[in-house]
XYZ file of C-alpha atoms in Angstrom:
683
model
C 113.899 129.582 124.627
C 112.346 131.585 127.497
C 108.531 129.929 126.076
C 109.668 126.732 126.676
C 110.443 127.864 130.067
C 106.692 129.336 130.764
C 105.324 126.015 129.105
C 107.644 123.719 131.470
C 106.860 125.716 135.056
C 103.548 125.985 133.898
C 103.418 121.771 133.572
C 104.866 121.364 136.727
C 102.603 124.495 138.011
C 99.429 122.220 136.452
C 100.895 118.825 137.872
C 101.135 120.641 141.864
C 97.555 122.388 141.303
C 96.523 118.449 140.653
C 98.166 117.066 143.336
C 97.172 120.598 146.123
C 93.191 119.111 145.291
C 94.022 115.136 145.891
C 95.553 116.641 149.409
C 93.158 118.779 150.414
C 90.132 115.792 149.594
C 91.934 113.259 151.215
C 91.447 114.127 154.288
C 87.907 115.585 154.703
C 86.477 111.971 153.257
C 83.990 110.270 154.727
C 84.184 106.676 154.495
C 81.192 105.040 155.647
C 80.829 101.138 156.023
C 78.357 99.019 154.323
C 74.308 98.772 155.636
C 74.517 95.197 153.517
C 75.706 91.463 155.024
C 76.249 90.208 151.366
C 78.556 93.535 150.211
C 80.811 93.094 153.133
C 83.910 90.085 152.749
C 82.565 86.962 153.039
C 85.222 85.525 155.164
C 83.496 87.490 158.056
C 79.987 85.858 156.928
C 82.165 82.282 156.829
C 84.435 82.878 160.428
C 80.342 83.870 161.503
C 79.653 80.538 160.211
C 82.238 79.083 161.733
C 81.786 81.059 164.913
C 78.170 79.839 165.392
C 78.900 75.953 164.720
C 82.001 76.427 167.432
C 78.600 77.549 170.245
C 76.678 74.734 169.346
C 79.457 72.066 169.563
C 80.079 73.953 173.624
C 76.336 73.831 173.925
C 75.862 69.470 173.356
C 79.150 68.237 173.070
C 77.205 65.160 170.629
C 76.724 67.828 168.262
C 78.759 67.136 164.908
C 78.421 69.652 162.148
C 79.341 66.428 158.739
C 78.760 62.462 159.359
C 79.938 60.304 157.280
C 80.004 56.665 156.576
C 84.008 56.497 156.585
C 85.685 56.837 159.740
C 88.931 57.923 158.210
C 87.177 60.062 155.983
C 85.613 61.607 159.554
C 87.971 61.915 161.792
C 90.262 64.175 159.462
C 86.586 66.368 158.577
C 86.187 66.865 162.438
C 90.136 67.460 163.090
C 89.436 69.882 160.118
C 86.660 71.787 161.038
C 88.168 72.041 164.840
C 90.923 73.518 163.247
C 88.565 75.826 161.682
C 85.910 76.990 164.704
C 89.372 78.261 166.739
C 90.469 80.348 164.119
C 87.005 81.814 163.638
C 86.423 81.845 167.748
C 89.813 83.042 168.100
C 89.394 86.062 165.727
C 85.816 87.409 166.909
C 86.188 87.032 171.150
C 89.216 88.899 170.067
C 87.655 91.654 167.873
C 86.398 95.169 169.692
C 83.817 95.863 167.229
C 82.409 92.365 167.557
C 79.726 92.060 169.696
C 77.576 87.804 170.218
C 75.140 86.324 172.611
C 74.514 83.188 172.051
C 71.689 80.407 173.849
C 70.905 76.306 173.426
C 68.077 75.923 176.236
C 69.359 77.160 179.992
C 72.992 77.346 179.007
C 73.737 81.001 177.701
C 77.532 82.562 176.402
C 78.166 85.914 175.089
C 81.056 88.341 174.319
C 81.546 91.682 175.751
C 78.026 91.964 174.800
C 76.579 95.153 176.149
C 72.287 96.140 176.531
C 72.424 99.400 175.772
C 73.708 99.585 172.106
C 71.200 100.022 170.989
C 69.288 97.976 167.566
C 69.830 102.243 165.994
C 73.576 102.829 166.703
C 73.635 99.388 164.931
C 76.013 98.997 161.856
C 74.709 94.859 161.830
C 71.820 93.616 164.450
C 70.242 90.318 163.507
C 68.856 87.143 165.366
C 69.489 84.253 164.487
C 67.681 81.144 165.701
C 67.383 77.209 164.595
C 65.367 74.940 165.579
C 64.504 71.423 166.655
C 64.907 70.496 163.113
C 67.599 73.022 162.141
C 65.216 75.448 160.440
C 66.453 78.780 160.448
C 63.999 82.310 160.630
C 66.122 85.293 160.846
C 65.446 88.720 162.374
C 67.021 92.086 162.144
C 69.204 93.276 158.654
C 71.470 90.078 159.103
C 69.088 87.720 156.698
C 71.844 86.482 154.944
C 71.056 82.935 153.632
C 74.358 81.568 153.938
C 73.941 81.453 157.809
C 71.192 78.411 157.369
C 75.185 76.280 156.291
C 73.023 74.802 153.364
C 74.118 76.416 150.737
C 75.634 74.742 147.925
C 78.738 77.273 149.149
C 78.875 75.899 152.079
C 79.181 72.399 151.154
C 81.754 73.115 148.217
C 84.090 74.604 151.486
C 83.849 71.687 153.321
C 85.036 70.187 149.809
C 87.799 72.320 150.775
C 88.507 71.206 153.744
C 87.902 67.494 152.454
C 90.859 67.842 149.458
C 92.906 69.968 152.065
C 93.885 66.810 154.187
C 94.312 64.693 150.571
C 90.730 63.096 149.835
C 90.907 64.513 146.001
C 88.671 62.115 144.452
C 84.513 62.491 145.913
C 82.374 59.868 144.383
C 82.672 57.939 147.092
C 82.488 60.578 149.849
C 79.046 60.220 151.374
C 78.110 63.476 153.030
C 75.847 65.127 155.849
C 75.598 68.110 156.700
C 73.874 68.579 160.285
C 72.460 71.694 160.125
C 72.668 73.904 164.550
C 69.090 72.786 166.367
C 67.732 74.711 169.816
C 69.747 76.996 169.448
C 69.917 81.065 168.383
C 72.728 83.593 168.004
C 71.767 87.037 168.363
C 75.108 89.784 167.037
C 75.114 92.960 167.303
C 77.690 95.576 165.029
C 77.953 98.765 166.017
C 77.951 101.965 163.890
C 80.651 103.500 165.359
C 83.835 101.752 165.173
C 84.745 100.926 168.956
C 89.419 100.733 167.433
C 90.135 100.489 163.875
C 91.530 97.465 163.666
C 90.387 93.682 163.637
C 88.469 91.589 161.736
C 85.810 92.960 161.641
C 86.472 97.230 160.284
C 89.010 95.081 157.665
C 86.183 93.450 155.662
C 83.670 96.626 156.699
C 85.901 98.509 155.400
C 88.091 97.515 153.274
C 89.647 99.405 149.982
C 86.590 99.219 148.304
C 86.056 102.676 149.710
C 88.823 104.176 149.143
C 89.864 102.707 145.336
C 87.613 104.607 143.365
C 88.282 108.331 145.341
C 91.822 106.754 143.779
C 91.195 105.701 140.484
C 88.599 109.423 140.261
C 91.683 111.159 141.364
C 94.286 109.669 139.091
C 91.935 110.364 136.182
C 91.474 113.488 136.716
C 94.455 115.073 137.420
C 95.729 112.642 134.187
C 93.051 114.038 131.618
C 93.958 117.905 133.376
C 97.655 117.247 132.230
C 97.338 115.404 129.271
C 94.793 118.067 128.633
C 98.191 120.723 128.974
C 100.394 118.349 127.083
C 97.814 118.056 124.236
C 97.694 122.502 124.315
C 101.031 122.789 124.837
C 103.688 122.707 121.887
C 106.257 120.000 121.644
C 109.233 121.472 119.876
C 108.535 124.116 122.777
C 109.066 120.902 125.725
C 111.803 119.427 123.703
C 114.307 121.941 124.122
C 114.393 121.653 127.997
C 114.119 119.160 130.646
C 113.788 115.987 131.190
C 111.693 115.980 127.959
C 115.099 116.410 126.005
C 116.612 113.477 127.794
C 113.648 111.481 127.457
C 113.848 112.270 123.428
C 117.403 111.513 123.926
C 116.623 107.784 124.165
C 115.676 104.982 121.742
C 111.852 104.180 122.652
C 112.089 101.032 123.761
C 114.159 101.899 126.397
C 111.461 104.976 126.984
C 108.889 102.334 126.994
C 110.473 99.876 129.214
C 111.852 102.582 131.491
C 109.175 105.079 131.548
C 106.504 102.453 132.240
C 108.070 100.804 135.178
C 108.934 103.967 136.828
C 105.569 104.713 136.725
C 103.804 102.064 137.190
C 105.899 102.211 140.997
C 105.123 105.036 141.406
C 101.481 105.409 140.975
C 101.957 101.959 142.905
C 103.245 104.184 145.739
C 100.999 106.951 145.115
C 98.042 104.348 145.364
C 99.837 102.714 148.364
C 100.052 106.564 150.172
C 95.960 107.160 149.341
C 94.827 103.992 150.872
C 97.057 103.932 153.436
C 95.402 107.444 154.691
C 91.890 106.164 154.057
C 92.384 103.626 155.858
C 93.912 105.521 158.652
C 96.806 103.263 159.311
C 99.738 105.951 157.797
C 98.908 108.858 161.006
C 98.802 106.576 163.786
C 102.223 104.759 161.526
C 103.742 108.473 161.652
C 102.837 109.802 164.943
C 104.770 105.870 166.011
C 108.137 107.148 164.587
C 107.764 110.123 166.879
C 107.442 112.684 163.881
C 106.670 116.106 164.738
C 103.520 117.197 163.025
C 102.992 113.923 161.467
C 99.557 115.604 159.571
C 101.952 117.859 157.802
C 103.769 114.243 157.240
C 101.278 112.611 155.326
C 100.568 115.945 153.391
C 103.141 115.765 152.021
C 104.057 112.056 151.325
C 100.500 111.764 149.846
C 101.529 115.202 148.000
C 104.768 113.994 146.462
C 103.582 110.417 145.475
C 100.350 112.146 143.275
C 102.636 115.159 142.373
C 105.991 112.718 141.010
C 102.826 110.323 139.279
C 101.251 113.028 137.156
C 104.422 114.695 135.881
C 105.450 110.599 134.867
C 101.967 110.005 133.498
C 102.286 113.842 131.541
C 105.865 113.268 129.607
C 104.142 110.194 129.321
C 101.209 111.145 127.497
C 103.526 114.242 125.957
C 105.649 111.889 123.914
C 102.988 109.374 122.928
C 101.847 113.234 121.406
C 105.708 113.510 120.452
C 105.461 109.701 118.361
C 102.164 111.400 116.438
C 102.892 114.586 116.131
C 106.214 114.520 114.510
C 105.628 111.724 112.563
C 104.479 108.084 113.212
C 107.347 106.429 110.284
C 109.840 109.115 111.302
C 109.581 108.084 114.409
C 110.070 104.739 113.892
C 113.039 105.303 111.646
C 114.799 107.638 114.103
C 113.340 107.579 117.589
C 112.895 103.702 117.670
C 115.859 101.009 117.865
C 114.181 97.708 116.551
C 112.482 100.603 113.870
C 115.146 101.730 112.983
C 116.362 98.378 111.949
C 113.066 97.716 109.848
C 112.705 100.399 107.878
C 117.347 100.108 106.722
C 116.267 95.391 105.687
C 113.393 96.794 103.675
C 115.548 99.532 102.942
C 118.242 97.159 101.186
C 115.316 95.102 99.927
C 113.606 97.601 98.109
C 117.451 97.763 96.111
C 117.759 94.924 95.370
C 114.428 96.063 92.293
C 117.352 98.316 90.955
C 118.890 94.311 89.309
C 118.046 94.927 85.705
C 114.996 91.982 86.270
C 110.992 92.563 86.318
C 108.490 91.048 87.954
C 108.053 88.615 85.263
C 111.630 87.966 85.077
C 111.610 87.402 89.096
C 107.957 85.218 88.687
C 109.100 83.315 86.481
C 112.619 81.928 88.519
C 109.931 81.554 92.096
C 107.896 78.792 89.944
C 111.187 77.442 88.519
C 112.323 77.177 92.024
C 109.691 76.392 93.615
C 108.616 73.749 90.814
C 112.185 72.485 90.665
C 112.015 71.801 95.030
C 108.959 69.735 94.873
C 110.496 67.742 91.789
C 113.950 66.391 93.593
C 111.660 66.012 97.087
C 109.764 63.251 95.519
C 112.140 61.511 93.698
C 114.100 61.648 96.584
C 111.373 59.398 97.866
C 111.935 56.115 96.261
C 115.279 54.940 94.166
C 113.871 56.708 91.021
C 117.173 57.068 89.319
C 116.396 57.126 85.763
C 113.511 59.774 86.468
C 116.210 61.789 88.176
C 118.321 61.307 84.707
C 115.648 62.390 82.929
C 113.844 65.187 84.926
C 118.508 66.716 84.353
C 117.691 66.350 80.704
C 114.480 68.120 80.804
C 115.931 70.832 83.190
C 118.861 71.521 81.234
C 116.875 71.319 77.271
C 114.192 74.135 79.273
C 116.763 76.421 80.384
C 119.268 75.734 77.442
C 115.585 77.742 75.720
C 114.836 80.152 77.871
C 118.771 81.141 77.868
C 118.202 81.754 74.027
C 115.174 83.726 74.258
C 116.956 85.901 77.102
C 119.671 86.677 74.816
C 118.054 87.565 71.781
C 115.961 90.262 73.833
C 119.154 91.022 75.109
C 119.926 92.123 71.468
C 117.039 93.742 70.742
C 117.572 96.132 73.371
C 121.384 96.222 71.904
C 120.581 97.285 68.789
C 118.364 99.467 69.563
C 120.851 101.891 71.744
C 122.924 101.980 68.483
C 120.084 103.517 66.514
C 119.513 105.680 69.519
C 123.460 106.200 69.373
C 123.293 107.319 64.746
C 120.949 109.627 66.081
C 118.193 107.473 64.414
C 114.827 107.731 66.963
C 111.914 105.828 65.226
C 110.214 102.494 67.782
C 110.340 99.607 65.332
C 107.622 97.101 66.571
C 109.823 94.535 66.345
C 112.906 96.031 68.598
C 109.506 95.759 71.036
C 111.117 92.902 73.826
C 108.684 91.089 76.172
C 111.073 89.763 78.404
C 112.275 93.139 80.198
C 109.543 95.036 80.366
C 110.347 97.268 82.817
C 113.640 98.174 79.778
C 111.666 98.604 77.902
C 110.028 101.562 78.969
C 112.796 103.362 80.126
C 113.585 103.127 77.097
C 111.048 104.703 75.096
C 111.316 107.444 78.094
C 114.983 108.086 77.444
C 114.004 108.205 73.759
C 111.226 110.356 73.874
C 113.732 112.754 76.474
C 116.798 112.286 73.768
C 114.726 113.599 71.159
C 113.239 116.488 72.708
C 116.206 118.294 73.550
C 117.750 117.503 70.118
C 114.720 119.613 69.634
C 115.576 122.069 71.984
C 118.886 122.317 71.248
C 117.771 122.798 67.565
C 115.772 125.452 68.922
C 118.231 127.634 71.059
C 120.845 127.434 68.228
C 118.327 129.385 65.645
C 116.941 131.283 68.408
C 120.436 132.258 69.155
C 121.070 133.335 66.013
C 117.885 135.571 65.773
C 119.052 137.120 68.199
C 122.494 138.055 67.017
C 120.628 139.170 63.833
C 118.621 141.400 65.855
C 121.266 142.299 68.481
C 123.120 143.468 65.226
C 120.164 145.459 63.721
C 119.033 147.188 66.212
C 122.546 148.234 67.089
C 123.073 149.349 64.184
C 119.479 151.384 63.167
C 120.773 154.578 65.906
C 125.152 153.728 65.037
C 123.783 154.675 61.187
C 121.535 156.641 62.583
C 124.872 159.056 63.871
C 126.587 158.614 61.314
C 124.968 159.716 59.567
C 124.448 162.632 61.005
C 127.737 163.335 61.928
C 128.735 163.526 58.220
C 125.836 165.673 58.070
C 126.975 168.217 60.799
C 130.762 168.238 58.812
C 129.498 170.465 55.881
C 129.864 174.242 56.333
C 127.167 175.230 55.133
C 125.131 174.507 57.679
C 122.184 177.608 59.381
C 122.336 177.257 62.801
C 118.530 176.492 63.094
C 119.626 173.370 60.698
C 122.991 171.456 63.882
C 120.353 172.284 65.610
C 117.585 170.039 64.358
C 120.387 167.811 63.371
C 122.158 167.791 66.624
C 117.930 167.066 68.233
C 118.471 163.541 66.243
C 121.267 163.026 67.467
C 120.230 163.163 71.098
C 118.156 160.980 69.572
C 120.276 157.736 68.420
C 122.080 158.152 71.510
C 119.273 158.104 73.491
C 117.812 154.792 71.860
C 121.043 153.468 71.659
C 122.184 154.111 75.983
C 118.418 152.741 76.357
C 119.121 149.735 74.198
C 122.678 148.726 75.675
C 120.532 148.982 79.600
C 118.576 147.251 78.863
C 120.859 144.404 77.669
C 122.854 144.541 80.494
C 119.867 144.380 82.722
C 118.083 141.218 80.759
C 121.898 139.734 81.431
C 122.334 140.766 84.825
C 119.207 139.418 85.563
C 119.244 135.600 84.414
C 122.929 135.097 85.733
C 122.090 136.171 89.235
C 123.962 139.550 90.368
C 120.845 141.773 89.683
C 120.419 143.496 93.604
C 117.610 143.567 95.434
C 116.568 145.792 97.431
C 112.767 143.909 98.982
C 110.566 145.873 101.110
C 107.014 145.776 101.658
C 105.285 147.301 98.627
C 101.102 147.631 98.220
C 100.953 146.863 94.432
C 97.397 148.309 94.071
C 99.711 152.272 95.424
C 101.851 150.604 93.191
C 99.829 150.049 89.744
C 97.357 153.384 90.172
C 101.418 155.816 90.641
C 103.010 153.805 87.363
C 99.015 154.801 85.222
C 99.342 157.572 86.799
C 103.354 158.545 85.181
C 102.268 156.913 82.375
C 98.453 159.086 81.893
C 99.466 161.308 79.246
C 101.398 158.609 77.232
C 98.117 155.877 76.814
C 95.950 159.563 75.592
C 98.649 160.396 72.964
C 98.035 155.885 72.168
C 94.364 157.365 71.841
C 93.799 154.279 74.599
C 91.536 154.241 77.939
C 92.806 152.605 80.912
C 90.271 150.761 83.838
C 91.567 149.715 86.186
C 89.470 146.858 88.586
C 90.963 146.642 91.959
C 90.266 145.368 95.297
C 89.181 147.680 98.538
C 92.225 146.939 100.982
C 95.846 147.542 100.014
C 97.625 144.092 98.595
C 101.129 143.582 100.278
C 103.860 141.634 98.589
C 107.562 141.370 99.961
C 109.360 142.869 96.314
C 112.315 145.777 95.235
C 110.399 148.694 94.710
C 111.937 150.209 91.426
C 112.126 146.352 89.505
C 108.496 146.401 90.180
C 107.705 149.853 89.304
C 109.935 149.016 85.974
C 107.967 145.378 85.679
C 104.461 147.748 84.870
C 106.972 151.035 83.033
C 107.363 148.424 79.711
C 103.786 146.669 80.132
C 102.380 149.715 79.779
C 105.189 150.709 77.433
C 104.017 148.043 75.455
C 100.464 148.621 74.926
C 101.190 152.147 74.209
C 103.521 151.265 71.254
C 100.670 148.196 70.053
C 97.306 148.433 71.247
C 94.790 149.030 69.112
C 93.064 153.405 69.077
C 90.654 153.925 70.953
C 89.819 151.413 72.801
C 89.757 149.989 76.603
C 93.207 148.997 78.462
C 91.693 146.733 80.960
C 93.711 146.304 84.185
C 92.909 143.844 86.840
C 94.513 143.266 90.104
C 92.455 139.916 91.764
C 93.471 137.795 95.032
C 93.372 134.174 94.547
C 94.642 132.174 97.857
C 98.166 133.536 99.008
C 99.003 135.250 95.535
C 98.024 138.366 93.698
C 97.393 138.278 90.132
C 98.016 142.354 87.933
C 95.701 141.108 84.527
C 96.782 143.463 82.498
C 95.204 143.608 78.774
C 94.338 145.242 75.330
C 92.817 144.597 71.066
C 95.947 144.786 69.796
C 96.285 147.149 66.611
C 97.592 144.372 64.693
C 97.340 140.350 63.767
C 98.734 137.885 66.933
C 100.460 135.734 64.620
C 103.560 134.216 67.081
C 103.708 132.066 69.832
C 102.968 133.727 73.184
C 106.868 131.955 74.992
C 108.152 133.311 72.303
C 108.041 136.906 73.137
C 109.280 136.731 75.939
C 112.356 135.834 75.021
C 115.158 138.994 73.883
C 114.691 141.149 70.852
C 111.394 138.726 70.007
C 109.339 141.634 68.844
C 105.516 141.396 67.774
C 106.049 144.190 65.207
C 108.555 141.613 62.810
C 108.728 144.874 60.379
C 110.371 146.762 63.874
C 108.609 150.394 62.370
C 107.560 150.992 66.274
C 111.016 152.671 68.631
C 112.170 149.501 70.950
C 114.554 147.838 72.559
C 112.639 144.096 72.454
C 113.794 143.552 75.574
C 110.901 145.451 78.017
C 108.630 142.228 78.187
C 112.021 139.397 78.886
C 112.954 142.600 81.070
C 109.461 141.709 82.581
C 109.495 138.220 83.015
C 112.815 138.124 84.498
C 112.289 141.373 86.941
C 109.450 138.765 87.679
C 111.324 135.522 88.408
C 114.224 136.960 90.280
C 111.204 137.988 92.740
C 109.693 134.645 92.909
C 107.029 135.749 90.450
C 106.277 134.854 87.415
C 104.584 135.944 83.948
C 102.897 134.814 81.125
C 101.245 136.091 78.194
C 98.157 134.702 76.852
C 96.230 135.990 73.058
C 92.908 135.027 72.800
C 92.079 136.040 69.612
C 92.776 139.609 68.618
C 93.098 140.242 73.212
C 96.281 140.570 74.278
C 96.741 139.603 78.028
C 100.479 139.815 80.371
C 99.185 138.359 83.540
C 101.667 138.760 86.166
C 101.667 137.051 90.101
C 103.565 138.006 92.978
C 102.817 136.376 96.455
C 101.679 138.335 99.045
C 103.072 139.295 102.586
C 101.845 137.217 104.963
């Protein structure tokens, strides 16, 4: 839980750092106006056009921008032109950042024109000269074709005026645009704006300046937050708020609610940054009389951006959760719609459990489809006679198919009756054609049933053999004990003979005790009642220890052990005593049945996350037994049972391996006997 809270704290810290960086950079962003009048908002160019038209009308009252033969249309257009001229003149004449001077003959009109404003100090400077024919020549930086009044855009703007007054059909309109003549217009816009307001300022310093900064800021911040969400554990974050609550809601609600809230907060952040960069937010805070308004502006931008980053991070986390937890699982468990779709699909799949295979289903589908088409065609006409014939044919056809299905069903019943009587042979005459799925399941069931019976017979035979072997192995030491006890009752025995007989009794007693002890060990291991004490065990050291302890036993059997091991320890989680018993039994088995004067190979190797211990020797007798049977209780390679032992050695090895989540298997290759023990390596 502490890890979850640490990850949550780092998440908020990342969001706060991104917000702090953006808040720090915003006051240091120097907005610069565009230096090309063509890149400025087209409304400013249009207002300048209308201003020039208005000044031309003032200089020459007889001037008309548009002439047409229809007097009504001429009147409407003149009225519209006057409206646009008055609007443009009002906006530009009252704009503190727009200077102009107009000359026509002896007449001059100017607005706050400042001769001291040099051309170098102007953001835009231009002189527009219209000659007697209306041709335009331009000087300065305002080289714009729109000021010629002959552009297609301008003609369209006139048509818009016409349409606004109800003249929607321009096919009969005979318009002629008359450009200004004998007019000189000088326009200046300073680089340093007198006031941050008016048409000029709003058109030059528009959102195109701060929008790139805002987009880059949100993209960069989202990338940083997204990178952290990608690295952080989604499982740990799911344990703390607000992620815990987020995962408790259904996906549809999260998409709608979280998407709506995130969009609103993003718009608030973008709008707040825009107002700040436009220089409008700080004066607003000042007018409210707030102390330290700059601090309030920074705090507002920080909060808006911080909330945006938090919500973006939550959206990205939810997307990662949907992918990492499994898209299919997410749709089934976390989505209301997906859960219902999954339930419907599951219900549809359950229909396949009916006793109908695809052939019968397709037959029914085709029959219903064909019947529908025929009934539809017959319903178009008074074909009662044809309908009667169709009904009879349909009846005969269904009766035939029902008989075929009944015959196939009878074959299945007959086969099941034979299986119940113990006859597992498969007859071709009983193979069904309409119900292949049922036929396949019957074949599988028959094979499994037959295999189960064979296994049961094998188990019964092994049980009988087990009882025989147990009786034999218990009877041998008991018979020896009984015989030597009778010999000890002889009063004529010497002390030396008594000591010899007592030694033989002790050997038989130990053998009987060892046999009973081994039998109990195997029984407890198979029943699961054995007690284990797991601890880290180095397999390499343990095998070396067992070899050292049984060195004399191997020497007595004239065997040479060869150990091949890895250079590093191999640690497994095992019960040390039981594991030692495994390898002691294997070494004991080797000493009894290996060919004298040969080598015994013990190989320890790591394969992925497992360790394999292979003990390999050459048998002194032919290996003519089943490797699976040799690990059963009281089964011995020496069927004559001349070698001492209980016949439980390999059974104990197998049982002790399995209770420790390991495996033991026997492999035979000619006269080579291999015992392979497998354990899982501790990570």
